[in-house]
Amino acid sequence: MLMATLVVDDELCIGCGTCVELCPNVFELGSDEKAYVKNQEGCKECNCEEAINSCPVSAISWQD
């Protein structure tokens, strides 16, 4: 059984930080000021769906 992976499209990401505020255990802003997933397992501790839905440029998604 394949697990879906949380991904951030760095071409779409504008570095607003909303995902980091909502799920700091999952997302972090890199040196390029774009968000990336630092911990796939962190979604157990926050609401990753809220982060996905709150992204103003729809840069976060689940990938099979």
XYZ file of N, CA, C and O in Angstrom:
256
model
N 0.841 -1.182 0.000
C 0.000 0.000 0.000
C 0.891 1.253 0.000
O 1.748 1.427 0.851
N 0.666 2.109 -0.967
C 1.444 3.337 -1.074
C 0.867 4.421 -0.178
O -0.336 4.569 -0.064
N 1.760 5.164 0.421
C 1.342 6.298 1.244
C 1.469 7.573 0.412
O 2.425 7.722 -0.339
N 0.512 8.454 0.570
C 0.605 9.740 -0.112
C 1.688 10.574 0.570
O 1.904 10.485 1.767
N 2.370 11.360 -0.226
C 3.447 12.208 0.260
C 3.030 13.661 0.115
O 2.491 14.062 -0.918
N 3.282 14.434 1.126
C 2.986 15.856 1.097
C 4.098 16.566 0.337
O 5.277 16.323 0.597
N 3.724 17.409 -0.626
C 4.727 18.119 -1.424
C 4.381 19.607 -1.527
O 3.220 19.993 -1.463
N 5.422 20.407 -1.670
C 5.272 21.839 -1.911
C 5.892 22.131 -3.274
O 7.043 21.792 -3.525
N 5.111 22.730 -4.155
C 5.608 23.119 -5.478
C 6.383 24.427 -5.309
O 5.793 25.489 -5.107
N 7.707 24.335 -5.380
C 8.515 25.531 -5.125
C 8.417 26.576 -6.222
O 8.795 27.726 -6.027
N 7.880 26.210 -7.372
C 7.664 27.211 -8.416
C 6.425 28.054 -8.121
O 6.343 29.202 -8.521
N 5.462 27.454 -7.398
C 4.248 28.184 -7.033
C 4.385 28.914 -5.701
O 3.793 29.971 -5.505
N 5.159 28.351 -4.788
C 5.277 28.895 -3.433
C 5.796 30.335 -3.461
O 6.766 30.647 -4.141
N 5.108 31.196 -2.688
C 5.523 32.592 -2.589
C 6.159 32.898 -1.225
O 6.488 34.041 -0.934
N 6.297 31.879 -0.395
C 6.974 32.046 0.895
C 6.202 32.858 1.911
O 6.805 33.515 2.751
N 4.882 32.789 1.868
C 4.082 33.594 2.798
C 4.169 33.080 4.232
O 3.942 33.830 5.170
N 4.462 31.795 4.413
C 4.637 31.235 5.741
C 3.373 30.745 6.422
O 3.426 30.314 7.572
N 2.240 30.796 5.743
C 0.989 30.333 6.350
C 1.083 28.873 6.765
O 0.667 28.503 7.860
N 1.650 28.042 5.928
C 1.771 26.616 6.247
C 2.670 26.395 7.460
O 2.393 25.537 8.302
N 3.718 27.191 7.573
C 4.636 27.082 8.714
C 3.915 27.472 10.001
O 4.085 26.828 11.038
N 3.078 28.509 9.935
C 2.313 28.932 11.113
C 1.317 27.861 11.533
O 1.151 27.603 12.725
N 0.665 27.223 10.562
C -0.354 26.223 10.866
C 0.244 24.878 11.268
O -0.310 24.188 12.124
N 1.335 24.494 10.653
C 1.955 23.191 10.901
C 3.475 23.316 11.012
O 4.216 22.856 10.131
N 3.965 23.912 12.093
C 5.412 24.118 12.221
C 6.218 22.826 12.339
O 7.419 22.831 12.084
N 5.559 21.731 12.701
C 6.260 20.443 12.771
C 6.451 19.808 11.401
O 7.228 18.878 11.248
N 5.718 20.317 10.404
C 5.755 19.742 9.053
C 6.515 20.634 8.074
O 7.349 20.159 7.314
N 6.219 21.930 8.103
C 6.758 22.856 7.111
C 7.818 23.771 7.706
O 7.779 24.107 8.880
N 8.715 24.200 6.844
C 9.731 25.177 7.229
C 10.043 26.013 5.995
O 9.926 25.540 4.874
N 10.451 27.268 6.217
C 10.903 28.102 5.102
C 12.401 27.896 4.945
O 13.151 27.984 5.907
N 12.814 27.610 3.727
C 14.221 27.382 3.441
C 14.977 28.688 3.227
O 14.414 29.777 3.301
N 16.242 28.568 2.927
C 17.088 29.744 2.708
C 16.635 30.547 1.488
O 16.923 31.731 1.386
N 15.901 29.894 0.583
C 15.354 30.587 -0.587
C 14.001 31.227 -0.284
O 13.337 31.742 -1.173
N 13.595 31.167 1.015
C 12.324 31.716 1.478
C 11.116 31.041 0.859
O 10.044 31.626 0.748
N 11.283 29.776 0.474
C 10.179 28.950 -0.023
C 9.934 27.857 1.010
O 10.866 27.382 1.670
N 8.683 27.457 1.142
C 8.353 26.405 2.098
C 8.776 25.044 1.555
O 8.810 24.819 0.348
N 9.112 24.163 2.479
C 9.360 22.765 2.124
C 8.883 21.886 3.265
O 8.656 22.354 4.385
N 8.677 20.612 2.971
C 8.232 19.648 3.972
C 9.466 19.111 4.678
O 10.318 18.487 4.053
N 9.550 19.375 5.981
C 10.700 18.896 6.744
C 10.393 17.601 7.487
O 11.302 16.910 7.909
N 9.103 17.289 7.656
C 8.731 16.113 8.431
C 7.377 15.581 7.965
O 6.335 16.093 8.368
N 7.380 14.555 7.126
C 6.145 13.953 6.619
C 5.267 13.436 7.759
O 4.052 13.468 7.672
N 5.882 12.952 8.817
C 5.136 12.358 9.927
C 4.455 13.410 10.812
O 3.622 13.079 11.642
N 4.818 14.668 10.637
C 4.286 15.730 11.480
C 2.804 15.977 11.331
O 2.189 16.610 12.188
N 2.192 15.508 10.259
C 0.754 15.724 10.045
C -0.081 15.062 11.136
O -1.238 15.418 11.318
N 0.501 14.132 11.847
C -0.224 13.505 12.952
C -0.428 14.495 14.100
O -1.280 14.295 14.951
N 0.375 15.570 14.112
C 0.337 16.536 15.206
C -0.333 17.857 14.828
O -0.424 18.761 15.650
N -0.750 18.001 13.584
C -1.404 19.236 13.154
C -2.420 18.915 12.068
O -2.642 17.755 11.739
N -3.002 19.930 11.475
C -4.010 19.748 10.438
C -3.415 20.153 9.086
O -3.524 21.299 8.670
N -2.775 19.191 8.431
C -2.160 19.483 7.131
C -3.194 19.872 6.083
O -2.888 20.650 5.182
N -4.406 19.355 6.201
C -5.448 19.739 5.245
C -5.738 21.232 5.348
O -5.973 21.891 4.341
N -5.712 21.770 6.551
C -5.919 23.211 6.732
C -4.795 23.991 6.061
O -5.027 25.013 5.419
N -3.570 23.500 6.188
C -2.437 24.161 5.536
C -2.593 24.122 4.014
O -2.360 25.122 3.338
N -3.002 22.981 3.493
C -3.221 22.844 2.044
C -4.287 23.837 1.581
O -4.103 24.560 0.604
N -5.400 23.866 2.311
C -6.518 24.730 1.923
C -6.241 26.208 2.156
O -6.866 27.062 1.533
N -5.305 26.526 3.046
C -5.000 27.924 3.362
C -3.919 28.525 2.467
O -3.725 29.743 2.480
N -3.222 27.700 1.716
C -2.158 28.205 0.845
C -2.773 29.110 -0.234
O -3.610 28.663 -1.011
N -2.356 30.372 -0.287
C -2.982 31.314 -1.229
C -2.688 31.018 -2.697
O -3.395 31.512 -3.574
N -1.667 30.214 -2.970
C -1.330 29.901 -4.365
C -1.452 28.406 -4.668
O -0.996 27.939 -5.706
N -2.076 27.666 -3.768
C -2.305 26.224 -3.942
C -1.017 25.465 -4.276
O -0.994 24.616 -5.174
N 0.042 25.767 -3.539
C 1.338 25.146 -3.798
C 1.545 23.828 -3.047
O 2.509 23.113 -3.313
N 0.641 23.490 -2.126
C 0.791 22.292 -1.305
C -0.226 21.249 -1.737
O -1.400 21.570 -1.946
N 0.223 20.010 -1.875
C -0.696 18.945 -2.273
C -0.189 17.597 -1.795
O 0.956 17.464 -1.345
N -1.057 16.605 -1.908
C -0.681 15.219 -1.655
C -0.317 14.590 -2.981
O -0.962 14.820 -3.986
N 0.727 13.790 -2.991
C 1.166 13.115 -4.204
C 1.264 11.626 -3.914
O 1.850 11.231 -2.907
N 0.682 10.823 -4.794
C 0.748 9.354 -4.638
C 2.063 8.808 -5.110
O 2.696 9.333 -5.961
